[in-house]
Coordinates of C-alpha atoms in Angstrom, one line a residue:
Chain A
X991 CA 111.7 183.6 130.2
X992 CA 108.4 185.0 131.8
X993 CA 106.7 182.5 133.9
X994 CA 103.7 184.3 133.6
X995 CA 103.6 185.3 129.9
X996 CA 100.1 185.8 127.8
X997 CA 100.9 182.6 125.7
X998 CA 101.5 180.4 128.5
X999 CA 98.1 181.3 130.1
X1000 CA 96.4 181.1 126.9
X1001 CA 97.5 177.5 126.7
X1002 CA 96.0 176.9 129.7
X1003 CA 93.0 177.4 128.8
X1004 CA 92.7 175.4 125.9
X1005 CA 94.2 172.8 127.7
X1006 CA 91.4 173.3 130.2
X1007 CA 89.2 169.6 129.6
X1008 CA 92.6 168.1 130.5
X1009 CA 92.5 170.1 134.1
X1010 CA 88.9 169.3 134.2
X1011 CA 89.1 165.6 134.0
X1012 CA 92.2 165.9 136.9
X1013 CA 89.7 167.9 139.0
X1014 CA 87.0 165.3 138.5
X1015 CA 89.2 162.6 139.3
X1016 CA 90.8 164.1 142.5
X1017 CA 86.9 164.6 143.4
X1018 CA 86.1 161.1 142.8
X1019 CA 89.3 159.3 144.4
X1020 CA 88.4 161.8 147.6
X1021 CA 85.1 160.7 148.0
X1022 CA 85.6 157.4 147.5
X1023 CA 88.3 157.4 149.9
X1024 CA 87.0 159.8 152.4
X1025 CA 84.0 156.8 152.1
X1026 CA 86.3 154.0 153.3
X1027 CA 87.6 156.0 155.6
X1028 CA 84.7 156.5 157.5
X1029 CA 84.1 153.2 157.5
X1030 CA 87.4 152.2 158.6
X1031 CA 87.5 155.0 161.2
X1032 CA 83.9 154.4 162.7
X1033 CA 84.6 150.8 163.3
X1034 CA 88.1 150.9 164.8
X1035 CA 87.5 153.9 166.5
X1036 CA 84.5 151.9 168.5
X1037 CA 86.4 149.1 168.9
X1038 CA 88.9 151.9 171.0
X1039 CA 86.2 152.5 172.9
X1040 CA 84.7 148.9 173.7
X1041 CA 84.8 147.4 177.0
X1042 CA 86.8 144.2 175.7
X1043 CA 90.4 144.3 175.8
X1044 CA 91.0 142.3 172.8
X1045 CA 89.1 145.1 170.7
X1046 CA 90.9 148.0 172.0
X1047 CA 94.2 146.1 171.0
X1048 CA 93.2 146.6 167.5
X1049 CA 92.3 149.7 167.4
X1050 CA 95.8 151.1 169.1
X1051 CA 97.6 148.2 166.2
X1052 CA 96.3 150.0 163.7
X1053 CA 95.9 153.2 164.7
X1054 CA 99.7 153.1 165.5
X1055 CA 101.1 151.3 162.8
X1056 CA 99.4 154.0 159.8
X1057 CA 99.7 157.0 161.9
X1058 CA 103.7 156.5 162.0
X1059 CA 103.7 155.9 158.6
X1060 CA 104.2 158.1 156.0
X1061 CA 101.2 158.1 153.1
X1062 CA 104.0 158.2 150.6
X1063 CA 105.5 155.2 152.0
X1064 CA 101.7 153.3 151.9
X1065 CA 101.3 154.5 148.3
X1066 CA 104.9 153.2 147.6
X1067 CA 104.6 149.8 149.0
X1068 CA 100.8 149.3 147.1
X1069 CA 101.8 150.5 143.6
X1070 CA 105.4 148.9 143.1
X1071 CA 105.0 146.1 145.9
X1072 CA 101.4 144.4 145.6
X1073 CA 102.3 143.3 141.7
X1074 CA 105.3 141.7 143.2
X1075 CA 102.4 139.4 145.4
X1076 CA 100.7 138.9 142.4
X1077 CA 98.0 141.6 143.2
X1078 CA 96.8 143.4 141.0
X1079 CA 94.6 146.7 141.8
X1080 CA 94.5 149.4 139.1
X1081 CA 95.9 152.8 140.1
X1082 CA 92.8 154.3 141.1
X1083 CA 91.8 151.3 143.3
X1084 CA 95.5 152.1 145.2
X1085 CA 94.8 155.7 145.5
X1086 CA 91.2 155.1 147.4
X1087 CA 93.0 152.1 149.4
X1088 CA 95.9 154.5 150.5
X1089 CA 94.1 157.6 151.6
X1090 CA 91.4 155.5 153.2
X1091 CA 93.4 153.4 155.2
X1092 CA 95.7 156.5 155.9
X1093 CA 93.0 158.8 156.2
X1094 CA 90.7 156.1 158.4
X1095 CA 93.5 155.9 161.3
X1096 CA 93.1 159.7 162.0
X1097 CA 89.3 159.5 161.8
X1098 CA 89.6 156.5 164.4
X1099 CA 91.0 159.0 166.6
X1100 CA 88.7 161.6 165.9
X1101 CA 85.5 159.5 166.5
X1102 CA 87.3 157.6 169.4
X1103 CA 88.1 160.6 171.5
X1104 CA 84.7 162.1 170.2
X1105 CA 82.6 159.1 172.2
X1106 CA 85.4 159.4 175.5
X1107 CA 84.2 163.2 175.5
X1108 CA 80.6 161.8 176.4
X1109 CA 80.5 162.2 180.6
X1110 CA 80.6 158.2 181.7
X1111 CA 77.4 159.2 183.4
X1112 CA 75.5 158.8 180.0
X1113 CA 76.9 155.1 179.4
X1114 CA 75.8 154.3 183.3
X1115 CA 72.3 156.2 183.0
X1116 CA 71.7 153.6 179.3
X1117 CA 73.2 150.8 181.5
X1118 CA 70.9 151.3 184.3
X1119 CA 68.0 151.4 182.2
X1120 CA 68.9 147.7 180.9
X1121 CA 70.4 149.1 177.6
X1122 CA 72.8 147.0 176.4
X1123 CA 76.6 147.9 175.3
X1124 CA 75.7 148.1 171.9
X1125 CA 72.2 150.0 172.1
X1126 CA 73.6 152.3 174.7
X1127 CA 76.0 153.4 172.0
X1128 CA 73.5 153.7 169.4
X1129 CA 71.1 155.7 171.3
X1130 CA 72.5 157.6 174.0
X1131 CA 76.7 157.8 173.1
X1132 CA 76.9 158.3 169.4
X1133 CA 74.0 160.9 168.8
X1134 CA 75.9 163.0 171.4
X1135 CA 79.2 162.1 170.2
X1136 CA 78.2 163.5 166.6
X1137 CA 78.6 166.9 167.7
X1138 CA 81.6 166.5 168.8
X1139 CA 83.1 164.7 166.0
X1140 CA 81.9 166.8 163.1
X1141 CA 84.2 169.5 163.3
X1142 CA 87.4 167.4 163.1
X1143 CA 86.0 165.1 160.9
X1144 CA 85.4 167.9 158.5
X1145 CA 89.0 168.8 158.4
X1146 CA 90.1 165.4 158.2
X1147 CA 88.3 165.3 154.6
X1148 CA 90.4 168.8 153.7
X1149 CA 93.4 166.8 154.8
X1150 CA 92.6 163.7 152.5
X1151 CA 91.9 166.3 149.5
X1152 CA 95.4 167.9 149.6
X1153 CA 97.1 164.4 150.0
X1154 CA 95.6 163.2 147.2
X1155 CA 98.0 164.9 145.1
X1156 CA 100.4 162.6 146.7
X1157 CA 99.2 160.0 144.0
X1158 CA 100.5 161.5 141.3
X1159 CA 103.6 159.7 142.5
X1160 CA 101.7 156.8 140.5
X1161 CA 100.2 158.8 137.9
X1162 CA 96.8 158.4 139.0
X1163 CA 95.4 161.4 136.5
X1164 CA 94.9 163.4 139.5
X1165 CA 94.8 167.6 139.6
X1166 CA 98.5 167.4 140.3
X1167 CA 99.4 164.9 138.0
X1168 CA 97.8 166.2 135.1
X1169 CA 99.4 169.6 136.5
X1170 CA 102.9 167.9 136.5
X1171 CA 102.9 166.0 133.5
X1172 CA 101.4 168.9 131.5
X1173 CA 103.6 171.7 132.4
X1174 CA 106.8 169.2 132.3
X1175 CA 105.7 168.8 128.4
X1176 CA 105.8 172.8 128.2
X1177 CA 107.5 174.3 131.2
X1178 CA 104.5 176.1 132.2
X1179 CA 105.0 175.7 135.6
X1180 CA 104.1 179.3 136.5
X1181 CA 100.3 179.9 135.2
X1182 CA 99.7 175.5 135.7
X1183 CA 100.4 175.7 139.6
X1184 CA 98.7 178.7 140.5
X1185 CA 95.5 177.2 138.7
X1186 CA 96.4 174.2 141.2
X1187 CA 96.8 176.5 144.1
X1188 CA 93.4 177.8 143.3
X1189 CA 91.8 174.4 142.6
X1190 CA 92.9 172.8 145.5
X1191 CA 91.9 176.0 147.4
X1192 CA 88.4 175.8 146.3
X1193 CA 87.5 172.5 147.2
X1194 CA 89.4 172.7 150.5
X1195 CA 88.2 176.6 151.8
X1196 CA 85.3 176.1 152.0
X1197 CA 85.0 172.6 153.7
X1198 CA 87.5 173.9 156.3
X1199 CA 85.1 177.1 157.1
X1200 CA 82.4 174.9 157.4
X1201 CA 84.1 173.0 159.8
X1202 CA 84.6 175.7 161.7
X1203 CA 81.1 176.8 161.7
X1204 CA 80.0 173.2 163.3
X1205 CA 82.7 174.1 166.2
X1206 CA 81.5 176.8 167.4
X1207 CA 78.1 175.6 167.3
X1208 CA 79.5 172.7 169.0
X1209 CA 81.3 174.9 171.6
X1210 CA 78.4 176.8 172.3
X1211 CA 75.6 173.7 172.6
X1212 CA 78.2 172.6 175.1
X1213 CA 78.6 175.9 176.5
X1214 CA 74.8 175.7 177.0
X1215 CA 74.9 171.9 178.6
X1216 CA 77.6 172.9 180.9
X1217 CA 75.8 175.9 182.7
X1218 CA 72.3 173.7 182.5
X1219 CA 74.2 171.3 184.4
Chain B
X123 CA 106.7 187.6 141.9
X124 CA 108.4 186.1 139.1
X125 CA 111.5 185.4 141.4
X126 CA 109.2 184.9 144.3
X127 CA 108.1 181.8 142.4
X128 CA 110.5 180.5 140.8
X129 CA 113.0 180.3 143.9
X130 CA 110.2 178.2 145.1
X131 CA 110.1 175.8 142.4
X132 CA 114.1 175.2 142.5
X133 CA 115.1 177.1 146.1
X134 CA 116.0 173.4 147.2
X135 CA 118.1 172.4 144.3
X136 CA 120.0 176.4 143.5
X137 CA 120.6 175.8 147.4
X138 CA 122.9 172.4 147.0
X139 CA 124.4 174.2 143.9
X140 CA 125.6 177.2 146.4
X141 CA 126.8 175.1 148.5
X142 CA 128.9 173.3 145.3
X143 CA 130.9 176.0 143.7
X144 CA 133.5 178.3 146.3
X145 CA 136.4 179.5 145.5
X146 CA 136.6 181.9 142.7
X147 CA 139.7 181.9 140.1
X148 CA 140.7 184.7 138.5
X149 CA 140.0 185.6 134.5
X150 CA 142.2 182.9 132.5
X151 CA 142.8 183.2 129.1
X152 CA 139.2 182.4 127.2
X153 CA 137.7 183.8 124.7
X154 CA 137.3 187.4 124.6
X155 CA 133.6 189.4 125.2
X156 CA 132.0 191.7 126.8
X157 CA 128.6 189.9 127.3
X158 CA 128.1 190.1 131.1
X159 CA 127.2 186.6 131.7
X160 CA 130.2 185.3 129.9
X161 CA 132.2 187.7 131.9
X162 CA 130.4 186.5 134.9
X163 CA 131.4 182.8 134.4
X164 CA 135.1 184.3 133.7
X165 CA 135.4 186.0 137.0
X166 CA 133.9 183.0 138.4
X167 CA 136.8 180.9 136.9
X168 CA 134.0 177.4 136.6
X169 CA 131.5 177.1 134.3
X170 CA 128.3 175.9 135.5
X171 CA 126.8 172.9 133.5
X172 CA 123.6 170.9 134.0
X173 CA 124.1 167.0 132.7
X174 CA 122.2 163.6 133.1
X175 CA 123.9 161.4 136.1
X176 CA 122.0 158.1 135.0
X177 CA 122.2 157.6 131.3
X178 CA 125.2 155.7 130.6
X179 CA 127.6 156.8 127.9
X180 CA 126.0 160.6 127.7
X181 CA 126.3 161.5 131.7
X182 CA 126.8 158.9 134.2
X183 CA 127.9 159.2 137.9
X184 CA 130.3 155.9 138.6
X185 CA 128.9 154.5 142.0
X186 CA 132.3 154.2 143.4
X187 CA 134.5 157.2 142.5
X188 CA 131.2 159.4 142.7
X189 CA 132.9 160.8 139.5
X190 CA 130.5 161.8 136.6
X191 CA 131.4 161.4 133.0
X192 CA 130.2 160.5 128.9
X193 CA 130.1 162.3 126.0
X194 CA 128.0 164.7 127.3
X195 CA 130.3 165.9 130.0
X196 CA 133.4 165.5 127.4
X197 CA 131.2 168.1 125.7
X198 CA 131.2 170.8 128.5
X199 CA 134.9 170.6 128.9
X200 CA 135.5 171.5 125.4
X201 CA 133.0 174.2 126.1
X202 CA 135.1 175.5 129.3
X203 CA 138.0 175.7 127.3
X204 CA 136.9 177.7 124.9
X205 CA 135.1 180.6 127.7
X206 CA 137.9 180.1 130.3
X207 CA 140.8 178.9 128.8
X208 CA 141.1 175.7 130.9
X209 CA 141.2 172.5 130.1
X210 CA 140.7 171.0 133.8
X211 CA 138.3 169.6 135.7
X212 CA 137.8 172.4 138.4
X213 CA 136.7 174.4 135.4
X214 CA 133.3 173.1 135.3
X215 CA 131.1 172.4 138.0
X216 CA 128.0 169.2 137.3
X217 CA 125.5 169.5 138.5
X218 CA 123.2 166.0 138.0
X219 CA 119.8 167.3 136.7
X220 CA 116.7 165.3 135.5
X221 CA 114.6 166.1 133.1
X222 CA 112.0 168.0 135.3
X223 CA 114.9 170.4 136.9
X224 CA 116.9 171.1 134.2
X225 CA 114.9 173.9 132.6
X226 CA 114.0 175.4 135.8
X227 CA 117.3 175.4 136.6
X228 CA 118.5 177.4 133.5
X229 CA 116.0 180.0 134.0
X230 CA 116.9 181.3 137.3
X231 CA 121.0 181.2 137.1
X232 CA 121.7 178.1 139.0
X233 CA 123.6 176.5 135.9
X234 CA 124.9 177.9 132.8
X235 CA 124.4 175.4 130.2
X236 CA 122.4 172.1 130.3
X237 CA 123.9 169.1 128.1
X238 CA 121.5 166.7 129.1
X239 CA 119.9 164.6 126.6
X240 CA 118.2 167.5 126.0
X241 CA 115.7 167.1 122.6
X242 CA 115.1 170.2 120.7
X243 CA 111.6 171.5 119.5
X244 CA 110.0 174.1 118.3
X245 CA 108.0 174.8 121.6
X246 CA 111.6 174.5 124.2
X247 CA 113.2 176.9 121.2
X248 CA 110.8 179.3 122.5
X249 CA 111.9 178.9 126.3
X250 CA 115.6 178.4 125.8
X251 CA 118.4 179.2 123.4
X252 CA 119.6 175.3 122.2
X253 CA 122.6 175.0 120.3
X254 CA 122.5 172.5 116.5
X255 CA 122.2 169.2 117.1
X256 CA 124.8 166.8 118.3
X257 CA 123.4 163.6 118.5
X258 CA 120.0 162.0 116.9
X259 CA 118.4 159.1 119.0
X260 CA 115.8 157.2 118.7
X261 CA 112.5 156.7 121.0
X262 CA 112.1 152.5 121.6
X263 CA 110.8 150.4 124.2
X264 CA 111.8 148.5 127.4
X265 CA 110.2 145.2 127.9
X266 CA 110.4 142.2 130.1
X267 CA 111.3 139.1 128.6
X268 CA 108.6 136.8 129.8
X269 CA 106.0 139.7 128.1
X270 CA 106.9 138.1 125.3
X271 CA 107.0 140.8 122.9
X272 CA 108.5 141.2 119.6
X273 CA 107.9 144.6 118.5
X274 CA 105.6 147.8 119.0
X275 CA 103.1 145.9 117.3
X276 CA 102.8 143.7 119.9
X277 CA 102.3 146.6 122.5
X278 CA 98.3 147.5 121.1
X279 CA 96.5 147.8 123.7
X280 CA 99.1 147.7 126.3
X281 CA 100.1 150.2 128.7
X282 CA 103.0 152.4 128.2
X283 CA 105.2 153.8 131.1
X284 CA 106.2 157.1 130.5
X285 CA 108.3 160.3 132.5
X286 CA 106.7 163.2 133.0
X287 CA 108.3 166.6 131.3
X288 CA 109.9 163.7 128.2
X289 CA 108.7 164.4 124.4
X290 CA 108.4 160.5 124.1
X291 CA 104.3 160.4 125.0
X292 CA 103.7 162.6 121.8
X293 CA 105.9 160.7 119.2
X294 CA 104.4 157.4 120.2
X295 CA 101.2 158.7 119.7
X296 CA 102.3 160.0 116.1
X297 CA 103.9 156.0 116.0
X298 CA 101.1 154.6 116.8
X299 CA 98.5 155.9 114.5
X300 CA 101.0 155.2 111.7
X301 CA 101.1 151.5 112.6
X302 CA 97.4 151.5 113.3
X303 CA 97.6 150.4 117.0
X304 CA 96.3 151.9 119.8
X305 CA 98.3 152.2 123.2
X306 CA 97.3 153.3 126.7
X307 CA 100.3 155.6 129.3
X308 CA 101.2 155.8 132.4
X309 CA 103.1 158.6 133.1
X310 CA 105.2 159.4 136.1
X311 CA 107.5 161.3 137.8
X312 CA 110.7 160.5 136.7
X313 CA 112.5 157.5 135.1
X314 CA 113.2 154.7 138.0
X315 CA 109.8 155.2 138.7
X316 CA 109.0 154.0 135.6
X317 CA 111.3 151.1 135.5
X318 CA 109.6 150.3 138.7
X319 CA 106.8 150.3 137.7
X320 CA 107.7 147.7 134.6
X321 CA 109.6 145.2 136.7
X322 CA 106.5 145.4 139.3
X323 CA 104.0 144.7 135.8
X324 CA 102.4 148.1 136.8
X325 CA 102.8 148.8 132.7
X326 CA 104.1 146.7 130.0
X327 CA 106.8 148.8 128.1
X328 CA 109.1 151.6 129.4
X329 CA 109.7 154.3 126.6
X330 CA 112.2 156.9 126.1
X331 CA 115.1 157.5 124.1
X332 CA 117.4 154.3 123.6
X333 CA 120.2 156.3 125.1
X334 CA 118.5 156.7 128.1
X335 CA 116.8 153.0 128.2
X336 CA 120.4 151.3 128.4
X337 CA 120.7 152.6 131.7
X338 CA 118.0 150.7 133.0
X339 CA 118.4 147.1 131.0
X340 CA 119.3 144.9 133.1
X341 CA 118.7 140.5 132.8
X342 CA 115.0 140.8 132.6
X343 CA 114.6 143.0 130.4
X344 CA 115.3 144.1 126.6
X345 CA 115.3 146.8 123.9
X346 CA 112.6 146.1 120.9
X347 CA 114.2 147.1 117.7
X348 CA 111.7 149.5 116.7
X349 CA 113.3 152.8 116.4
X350 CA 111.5 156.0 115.7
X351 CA 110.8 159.6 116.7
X352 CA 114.3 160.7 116.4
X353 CA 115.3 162.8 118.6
X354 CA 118.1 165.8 118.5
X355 CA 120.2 166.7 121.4
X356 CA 121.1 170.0 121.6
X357 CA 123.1 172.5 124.1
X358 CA 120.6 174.5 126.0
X359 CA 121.2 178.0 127.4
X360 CA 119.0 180.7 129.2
X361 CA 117.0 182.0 126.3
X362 CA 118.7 185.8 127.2
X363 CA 122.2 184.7 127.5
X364 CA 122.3 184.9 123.2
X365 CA 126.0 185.5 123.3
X366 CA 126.3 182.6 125.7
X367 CA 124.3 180.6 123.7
X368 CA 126.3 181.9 119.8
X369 CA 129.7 180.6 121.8
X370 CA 127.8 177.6 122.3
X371 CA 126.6 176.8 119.4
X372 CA 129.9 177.7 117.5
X373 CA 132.2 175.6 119.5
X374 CA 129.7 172.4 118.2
X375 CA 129.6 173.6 115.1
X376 CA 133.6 173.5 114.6
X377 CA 133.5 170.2 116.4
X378 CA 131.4 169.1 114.2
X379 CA 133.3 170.1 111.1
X380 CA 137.1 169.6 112.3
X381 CA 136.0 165.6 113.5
X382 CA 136.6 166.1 117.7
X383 CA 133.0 164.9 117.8
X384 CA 133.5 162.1 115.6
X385 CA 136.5 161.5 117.7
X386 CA 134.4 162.3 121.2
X387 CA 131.6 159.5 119.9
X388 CA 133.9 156.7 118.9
X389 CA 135.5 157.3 122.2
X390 CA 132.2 156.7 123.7
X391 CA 131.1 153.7 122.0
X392 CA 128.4 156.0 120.0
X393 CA 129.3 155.4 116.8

């Protein structure tokens, strides 16, 4: 059998609204997740850099507990488990919840070490000018820190794009699970994953090149700061 | 490229199978050919056979003795007798597939035949060689028994858990417009996924073949007694091993005439 025969590649394309519909999904679960992510990661990542003890406690708890985990696992534990609890989110909802909380400890980390990377200095400059905790943060850390955190916070969303296919362990209608369910009806596998390869590929390539872009812009405003100094 | 790609897709699994057959016998006393890939499983002195390890009756590995065995497997020994001549178990090597690997697994070499609830149709006829049918089963449906339900009619509007790389999605589709319901899928991976899914409420039914579904009935659950979409099970070889697959197909022929598979489904509680 030819993997790569004409008729295989042909039935690819007219199955091509199928593909579309997994590529708009996989778009819309990694927005929505990349979303909660942020969310999750800006506010625990602060809290790892707060001056209360009780806050910073948190952030390693969590920060600890996904990080060892394995997404699989999460996804695993919400699909078959919650049910079991009598909870009941729809597929889609578990997909966002998964890579968001997965996704969010990594981001923690990234915007965590991101606001540590600002000199002390800064934080004692604020606080001598009778800035508060909060305001110094606001004002002085975070517009600084942004630089830094950009370009791993870019790759962090290519990351969460490619582990989205994960979720076609639950059948979320995903790239990879309309890939997977359509060339296990057929046996296309050759033509169906390359078109995967190539999907996954084009959302991910260029996010990753702009991420490294905002580095070496980052590098060199730094570059700049350090000899200024 | 093509093997490039395709030792990708199975590397994993041909790699276990390497590991599984040493020990080469010499030519026994089959049946005579000079097809190379029949003379290749000859010199090899074990034929190669892909079966089901989970669907009781047809191919089922016992927990404790590890030991696989149903029809299905009673089928590839009377298929090793006739190429080598032997009647014993170290004539065949099993090698547990699912429904996802087994074609794979035909197309680069790993296994010689795959007798694995395997349902002919006109689109696998054009990707491998399958011998006639047989067995005929029947698609029906898993439930819990606090759902409630009675029959498929009771399933309109419900979701449907279904595996990945199984004909069952399309002939409950053809079902359903005949009974004038409409039904929603869930389809993943592989078959405890599914029943995982049904015990955790994910879906509402668990469909397949009814062969396949009494390997995962347990107290809270049960068969409904719709049966449709029958399905034929046929003996599938690499579609370029023709002489391979002509043996095949004669030796279930004859059985099928002379009454051994009569005999081979009574024994097995099929008929």
């Amino acid at each position: 059998m030819n993997l790569f025969a004409g008729q295989q590649w042909q039935a690819l394309f007219e199955a091509r609204a199928l593909f579309a519909k997994g590529l708009g999904q996989t778009v819309v679960t990694s927005a929505l997740a990349l979303l909660l992510s942020l969310v999750i990661g800006a506010v625990i990542g602060a809290l790892g850099t707060a001056p209360w003890r009780i806050a910073r406690a948190v952030n390693r708890t969590y920060v600890d507990l996904v990080q060892n985990l394995p997404l699989v696992t999460l996804v695993a534990i919400l699909f078959f488990g919650l049910p079991h609890l009598g909870v009941n989110v729809p597929v889609f909802g578990i997909g966002v919840l998964c890579l968001g909380v997965y996704h969010g400890a990594y981001i923690a980390e990234v915007i965590r070490a991101g606001i540590q990377s600002i000199h002390r200095g800064q934080l004692e400059a604020a606080f001598s000018q009778g800035f508060t905790y909060v305001k110094a943060m606001r004002h002085i850390i975070l517009p600084q820190a942004f630089q830094v955190i950009l370009p791993p916070l870019t790759n962090q969303a290519v990351s969460l794009i490619k582990n989205s296919a994960v979720l076609n362990m639950i059948g979320a209608g995903e790239m990879m699970n309309v890939a997977d369910s359509w060339a296990g009806q057929n046996s296309y596998y050759g033509p169906t994953y390359l078109l995967i390869w190539a999907l996954f590929f084009a959302l991910c390539f260029p996010l990753a090149q702009w991420a490294r872009r905002l580095e070496q812009r980052a590098i060199r405003a730094r570059g700049q700061e350090v000899q200024a100094r | 490229m093509k093997r490039i790609l395709s030792s990708v897709l199975v590397g994993v699994l041909s790699l276990g199978l390497l590991a599984g057959c040493g020990g080469s016998q010499s030519a026994s006393v089959g049946i005579k050919s000079d097809d190379p890939v029949i003379k290749k499983i000859q010199a090899r002195g074990v034929l190669n056979a892909g079966v089901k390890v989970d669907v009781p009756k047809f191919g089922f590995r016992d927990i404790k003795t590890e030991k696989i065995d149903g029809f299905e497997v009673d089928l590839v020994r009377a298929l090793a007798k006739e190429i080598l001549g032997k009647n014993d178990d170290k004539a065949i090597h099993l090698e547990g597939v699912t429904s996802k690997t087994r074609g794979a697994l035909l197309d680069d070499g790993s296994i010689d035949i795959v007798a694995a609830t395997f349902t002919i149709n006109d689109q696998r006829k054009t990707q491998w060689n399958f011998s006639d049918p047989y067995y005929v089963d029947n698609i029906t449906f898993l439930v819990r028994k606090d759902s409630g339900f009675k029959s498929m009619k009771d399933l309109n509007g419900k979701k449907i858990g279904v595996s990945q790389t199984t004909t069952t999605r399309k002939a409950i589709e053809t079902e359903a417009l005949k009974q004038n319901i409409a039904v929603d899928f869930l389809e993943l991976p592989g078959f405890p996924e599914v029943k995982a899914a049904l015990d955790a409420k994910r879906v509402d039914a668990f469909s397949v073949d009814g062969s396949i579904l009494l390997g995962y009935l347990d107290n809270n659950t049960m068969l409904l007694p719709d049966k449709f979409g029958p399905q034929e099970y046929g003996i599938a070889t690499n579609l370029h091993n023709t002489a391979l697959a002509k043996v095949v197909n004669d030796v279930i022929n004859r059985m099928l005439k002379n009454g051994e598979m009569d005999t081979l489904l009574k024994k097995w509680g099929l008929k």
